[in-house]
Short mmCIF file of C-alpha atoms in Angstrom, two decimals:
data_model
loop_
_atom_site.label_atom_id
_atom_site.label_comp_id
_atom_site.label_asym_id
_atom_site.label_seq_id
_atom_site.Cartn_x
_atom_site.Cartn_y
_atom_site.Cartn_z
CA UNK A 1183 27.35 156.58 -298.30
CA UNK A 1184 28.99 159.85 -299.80
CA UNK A 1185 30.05 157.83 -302.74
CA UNK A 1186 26.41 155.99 -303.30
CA UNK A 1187 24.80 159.58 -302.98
CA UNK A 1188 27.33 161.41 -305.22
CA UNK A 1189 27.57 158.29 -307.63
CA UNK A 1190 25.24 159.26 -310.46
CA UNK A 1191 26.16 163.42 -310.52
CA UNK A 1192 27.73 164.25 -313.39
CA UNK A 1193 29.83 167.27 -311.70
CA UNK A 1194 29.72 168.32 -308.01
CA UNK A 1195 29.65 171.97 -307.11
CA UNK A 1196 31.95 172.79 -304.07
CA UNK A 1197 32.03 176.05 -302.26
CA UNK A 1198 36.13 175.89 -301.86
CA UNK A 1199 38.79 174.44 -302.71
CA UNK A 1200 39.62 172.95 -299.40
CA UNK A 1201 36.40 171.22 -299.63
CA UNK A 1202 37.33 170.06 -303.08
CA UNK A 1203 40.34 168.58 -301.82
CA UNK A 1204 38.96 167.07 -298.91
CA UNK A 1205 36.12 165.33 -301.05
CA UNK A 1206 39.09 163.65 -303.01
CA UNK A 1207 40.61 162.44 -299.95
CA UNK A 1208 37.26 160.58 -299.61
CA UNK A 1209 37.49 158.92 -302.21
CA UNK A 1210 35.21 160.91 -304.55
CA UNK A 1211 36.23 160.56 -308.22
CA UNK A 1212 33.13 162.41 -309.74
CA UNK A 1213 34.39 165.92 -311.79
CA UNK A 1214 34.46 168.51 -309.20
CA UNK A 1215 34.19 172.17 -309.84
CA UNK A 1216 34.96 175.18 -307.38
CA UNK A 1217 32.09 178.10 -307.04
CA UNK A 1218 32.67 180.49 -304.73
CA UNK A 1219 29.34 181.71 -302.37
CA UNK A 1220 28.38 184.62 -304.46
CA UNK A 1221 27.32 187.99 -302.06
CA UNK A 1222 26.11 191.74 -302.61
CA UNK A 1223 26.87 194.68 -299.98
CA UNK A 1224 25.06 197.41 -300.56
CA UNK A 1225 27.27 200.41 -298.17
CA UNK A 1226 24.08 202.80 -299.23
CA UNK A 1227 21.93 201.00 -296.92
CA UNK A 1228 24.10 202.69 -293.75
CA UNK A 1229 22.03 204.90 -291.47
CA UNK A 1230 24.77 207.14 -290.27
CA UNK A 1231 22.67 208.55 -287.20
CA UNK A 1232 22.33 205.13 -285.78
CA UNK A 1233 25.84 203.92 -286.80
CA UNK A 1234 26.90 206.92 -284.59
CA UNK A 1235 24.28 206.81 -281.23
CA UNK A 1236 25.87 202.84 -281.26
CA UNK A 1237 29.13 204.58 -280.88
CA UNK A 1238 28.15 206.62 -278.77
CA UNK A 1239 26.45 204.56 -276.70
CA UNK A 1240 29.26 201.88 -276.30
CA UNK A 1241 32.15 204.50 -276.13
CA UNK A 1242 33.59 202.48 -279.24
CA UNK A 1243 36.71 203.75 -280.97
CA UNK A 1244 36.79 202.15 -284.48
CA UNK A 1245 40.27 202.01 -283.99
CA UNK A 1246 40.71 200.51 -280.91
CA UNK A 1247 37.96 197.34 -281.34
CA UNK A 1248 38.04 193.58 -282.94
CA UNK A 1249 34.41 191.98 -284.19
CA UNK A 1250 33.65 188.56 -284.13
CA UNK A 1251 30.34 187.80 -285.90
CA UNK A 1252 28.53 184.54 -286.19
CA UNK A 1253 26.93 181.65 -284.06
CA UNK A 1254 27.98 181.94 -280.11
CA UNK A 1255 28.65 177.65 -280.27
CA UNK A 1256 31.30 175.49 -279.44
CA UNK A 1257 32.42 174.42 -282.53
CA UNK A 1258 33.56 178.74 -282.95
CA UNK A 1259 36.31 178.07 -280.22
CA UNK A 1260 35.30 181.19 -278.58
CA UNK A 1261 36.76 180.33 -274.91
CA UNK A 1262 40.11 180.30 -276.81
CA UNK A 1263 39.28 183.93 -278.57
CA UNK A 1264 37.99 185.80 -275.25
CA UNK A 1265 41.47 183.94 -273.88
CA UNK A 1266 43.10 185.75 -276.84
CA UNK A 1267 41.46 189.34 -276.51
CA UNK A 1268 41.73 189.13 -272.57
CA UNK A 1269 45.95 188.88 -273.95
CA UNK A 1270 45.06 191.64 -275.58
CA UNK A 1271 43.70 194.27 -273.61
CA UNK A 1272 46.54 192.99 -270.90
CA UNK A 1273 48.88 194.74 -273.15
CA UNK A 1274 46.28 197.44 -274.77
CA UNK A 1275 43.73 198.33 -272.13
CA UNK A 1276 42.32 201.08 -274.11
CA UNK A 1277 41.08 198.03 -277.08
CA UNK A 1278 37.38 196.78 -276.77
CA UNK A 1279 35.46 193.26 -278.41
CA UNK A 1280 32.47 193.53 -279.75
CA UNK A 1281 30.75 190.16 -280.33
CA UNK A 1282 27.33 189.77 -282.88
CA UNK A 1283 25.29 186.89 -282.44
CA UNK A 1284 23.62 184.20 -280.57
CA UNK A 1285 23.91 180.51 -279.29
CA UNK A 1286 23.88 178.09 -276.83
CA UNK A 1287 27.25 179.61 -275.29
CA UNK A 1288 25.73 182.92 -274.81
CA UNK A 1289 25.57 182.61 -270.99
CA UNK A 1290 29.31 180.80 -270.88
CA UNK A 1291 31.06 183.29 -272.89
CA UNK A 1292 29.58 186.19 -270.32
CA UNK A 1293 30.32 183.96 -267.00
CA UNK A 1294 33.86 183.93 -268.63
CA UNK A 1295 33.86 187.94 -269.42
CA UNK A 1296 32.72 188.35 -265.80
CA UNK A 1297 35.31 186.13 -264.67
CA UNK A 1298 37.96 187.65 -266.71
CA UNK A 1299 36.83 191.23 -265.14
CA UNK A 1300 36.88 192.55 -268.84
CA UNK A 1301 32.80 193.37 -268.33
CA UNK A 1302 33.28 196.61 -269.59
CA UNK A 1303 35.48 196.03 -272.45
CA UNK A 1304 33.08 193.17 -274.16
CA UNK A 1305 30.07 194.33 -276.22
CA UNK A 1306 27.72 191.57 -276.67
CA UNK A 1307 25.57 193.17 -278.95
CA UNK A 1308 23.26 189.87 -279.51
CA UNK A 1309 21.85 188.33 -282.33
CA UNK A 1310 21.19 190.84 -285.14
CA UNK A 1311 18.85 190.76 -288.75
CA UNK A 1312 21.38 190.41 -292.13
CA UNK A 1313 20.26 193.63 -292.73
CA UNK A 1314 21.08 195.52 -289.68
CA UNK A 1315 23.76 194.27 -289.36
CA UNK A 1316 24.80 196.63 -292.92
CA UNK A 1317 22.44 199.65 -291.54
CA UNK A 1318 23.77 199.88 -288.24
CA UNK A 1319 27.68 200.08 -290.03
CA UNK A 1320 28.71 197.26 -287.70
CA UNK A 1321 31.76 196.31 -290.02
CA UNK A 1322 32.88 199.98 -289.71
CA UNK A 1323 32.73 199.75 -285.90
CA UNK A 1324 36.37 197.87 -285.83
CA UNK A 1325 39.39 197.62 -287.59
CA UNK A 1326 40.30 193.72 -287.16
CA UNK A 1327 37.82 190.44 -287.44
CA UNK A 1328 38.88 187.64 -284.92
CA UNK A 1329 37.87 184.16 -284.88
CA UNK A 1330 39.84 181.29 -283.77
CA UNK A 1331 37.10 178.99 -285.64
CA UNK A 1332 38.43 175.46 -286.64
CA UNK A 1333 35.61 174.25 -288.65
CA UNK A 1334 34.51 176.86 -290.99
CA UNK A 1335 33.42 176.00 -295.00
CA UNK A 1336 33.59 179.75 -296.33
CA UNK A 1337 31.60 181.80 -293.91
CA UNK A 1338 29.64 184.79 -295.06
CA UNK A 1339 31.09 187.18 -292.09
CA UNK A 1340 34.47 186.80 -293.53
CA UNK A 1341 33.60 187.53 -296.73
CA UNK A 1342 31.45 190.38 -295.53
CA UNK A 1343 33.78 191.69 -293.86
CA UNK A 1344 36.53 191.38 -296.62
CA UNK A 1345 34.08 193.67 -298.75
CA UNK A 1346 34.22 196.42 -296.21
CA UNK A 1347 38.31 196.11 -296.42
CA UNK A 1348 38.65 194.81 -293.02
CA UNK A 1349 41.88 192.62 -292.25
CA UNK A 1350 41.03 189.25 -290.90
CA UNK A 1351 42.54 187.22 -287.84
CA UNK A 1352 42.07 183.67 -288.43
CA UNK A 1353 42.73 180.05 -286.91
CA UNK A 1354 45.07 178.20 -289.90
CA UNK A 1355 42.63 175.64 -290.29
CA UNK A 1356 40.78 174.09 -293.48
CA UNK A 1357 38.12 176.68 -295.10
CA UNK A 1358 40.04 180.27 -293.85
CA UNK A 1359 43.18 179.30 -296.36
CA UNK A 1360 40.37 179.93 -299.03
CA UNK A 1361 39.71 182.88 -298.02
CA UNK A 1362 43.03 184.69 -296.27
CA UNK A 1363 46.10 184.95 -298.19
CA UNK A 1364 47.79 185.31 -294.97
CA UNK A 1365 49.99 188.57 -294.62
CA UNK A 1366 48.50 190.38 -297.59
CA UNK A 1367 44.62 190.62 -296.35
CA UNK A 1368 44.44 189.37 -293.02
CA UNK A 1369 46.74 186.41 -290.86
CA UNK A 1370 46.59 182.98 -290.71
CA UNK A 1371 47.43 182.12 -286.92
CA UNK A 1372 48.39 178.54 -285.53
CA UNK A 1373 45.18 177.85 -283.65
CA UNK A 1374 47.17 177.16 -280.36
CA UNK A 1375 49.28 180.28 -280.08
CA UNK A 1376 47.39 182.69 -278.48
CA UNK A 1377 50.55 184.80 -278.13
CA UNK A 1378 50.84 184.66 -281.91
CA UNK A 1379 47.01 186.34 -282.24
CA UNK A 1380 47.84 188.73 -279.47
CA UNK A 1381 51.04 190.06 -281.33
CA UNK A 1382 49.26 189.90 -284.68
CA UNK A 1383 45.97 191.80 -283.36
CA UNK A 1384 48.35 194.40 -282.20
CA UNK A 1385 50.76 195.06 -284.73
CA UNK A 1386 47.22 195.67 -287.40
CA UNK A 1387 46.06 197.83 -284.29
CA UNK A 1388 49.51 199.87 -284.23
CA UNK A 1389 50.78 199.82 -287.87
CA UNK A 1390 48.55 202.25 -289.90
CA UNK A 1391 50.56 201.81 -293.23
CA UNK A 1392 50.17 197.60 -292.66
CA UNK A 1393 46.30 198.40 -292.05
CA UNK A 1394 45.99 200.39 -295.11
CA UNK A 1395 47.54 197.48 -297.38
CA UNK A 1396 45.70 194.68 -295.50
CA UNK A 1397 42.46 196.82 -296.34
CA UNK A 1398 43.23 197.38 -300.39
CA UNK A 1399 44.39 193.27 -300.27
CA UNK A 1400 40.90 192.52 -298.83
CA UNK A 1401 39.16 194.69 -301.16
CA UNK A 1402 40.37 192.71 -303.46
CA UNK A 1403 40.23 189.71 -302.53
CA UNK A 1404 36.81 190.47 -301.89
CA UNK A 1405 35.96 191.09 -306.03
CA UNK A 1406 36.06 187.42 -306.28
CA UNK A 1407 32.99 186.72 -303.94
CA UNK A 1408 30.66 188.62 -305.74
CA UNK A 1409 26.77 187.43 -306.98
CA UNK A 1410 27.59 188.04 -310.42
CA UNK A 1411 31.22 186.12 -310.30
CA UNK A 1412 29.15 183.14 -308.40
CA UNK A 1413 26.48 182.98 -311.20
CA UNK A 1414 28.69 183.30 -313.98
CA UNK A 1415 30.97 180.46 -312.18
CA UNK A 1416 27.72 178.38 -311.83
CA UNK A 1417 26.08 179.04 -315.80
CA UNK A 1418 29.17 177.58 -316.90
CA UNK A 1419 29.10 174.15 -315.16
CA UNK A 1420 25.27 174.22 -316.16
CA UNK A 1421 26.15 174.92 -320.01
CA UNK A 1422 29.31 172.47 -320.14
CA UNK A 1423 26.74 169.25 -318.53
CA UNK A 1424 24.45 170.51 -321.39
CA UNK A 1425 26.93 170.48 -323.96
CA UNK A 1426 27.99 167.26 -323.03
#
């Protein structure tokens, strides 16, 4: 079916190059190009005051937290990352979790908090607009971003959070090697070794210097996601199928 469907294109457009390669696999022979989702943060857009009664409010030190941000669903493994950050706290009671975002595992993931007795150090802050989400500073509210995901493309939270400079901790699975160059903006973990995330968590947690050069490495890495990189990425694929 992929093959009748993709048949007649003249080039096909993916958003990474593990989907590229995974297309090929299928058996696609049609050209295929890589563009890159394309994405503008605007850090004028924070409202300070609120960014700080949040703080306040949830007794959150920057410092001390990991964010996860995206769909509360199965598919995000996020038994296996409240497993992880339960680890965590075993070792550093003073860190915190602050998850953004809804689903159909909303009620699970807080039985499991409850049943963990880590009540107080979870912050489901629910499902919030795109553009709160940059008014409300919630990338500056932590200093790692956790997800033990398995099926990710090239999620926008990442990226997001790659533009703010924050080191990401990531599942090695298909769609995060696109985006983590693992020990130079974030870590690629082995998706069953929650020891592994627990030691990795901490060391970004503990090392200040490592932190620092994790947060320049994302900055950069970062450049490569912008709207104008995406478009200019796209106009050529449109001008070369003119051309030809």
């Amino acid at each position: 079916y992929m093959k009748l469907a993709f048949g007649p294109c003249e080039v096909i457009v993916s958003p990474a190059e593990s989907v590229k390669k995974d297309l090929i696999e299928h058996g696609i022979t049609n050209p295929l190009v890589v563009c890159n989702n394309g994405l503008h943060v605007d850090h004028s857009v924070l409202d300070k005051k609120l960014h700080q009664r949040i703080k306040k409010r949830h007794k959150i030190i920057p410092e001390q937290t990991v964010l996860y941000i995206g769909r509360l669903s199965k598919e995000k493994n996020l038994s296996e990352l409240i497993k992880v950050f339960y680890s965590l706290q075993l070792q550093k009671p003073e860190t915190r979790l602050i998850l953004v975002g809804n689903g159909p595992m909303r009620d699970e993931l807080e039985t499991l908090v409850h049943l963990y007795d880590i009540d107080h150090k979870v912050i489901f802050l629910g499902e919030l607009k795109h553009t709160d989400i940059f008014r409300m500073g919630i990338f500056k509210l932590a200093r790692v971003f956790l997800t033990c995901s398995t099926s990710e493309v090239q999620p926008m939270s990442i990226i997001e959070a790659l533009f703010y400079g924050m080191p990401v901790v990531a599942s090695l699975s298909q769609g995060m090697t696109d985006l983590i160059d693992d020990g130079k903006n974030g870590f690629l973990v082995k998706r069953t070794s929650t020891d592994d995330f627990v030691q990795t968590i901490s060391q970004i947690l503990d090392d200040d210097v490592l932190f620092q050069n994790l947060s320049k490495q994302a900055l950069k890495k970062a450049s490569q996601f912008t709207v104008a990189n995406s478009a200019k990425s796209y106009l050529k694929v449109f001008e070369k199928i003119i051309r030809d």
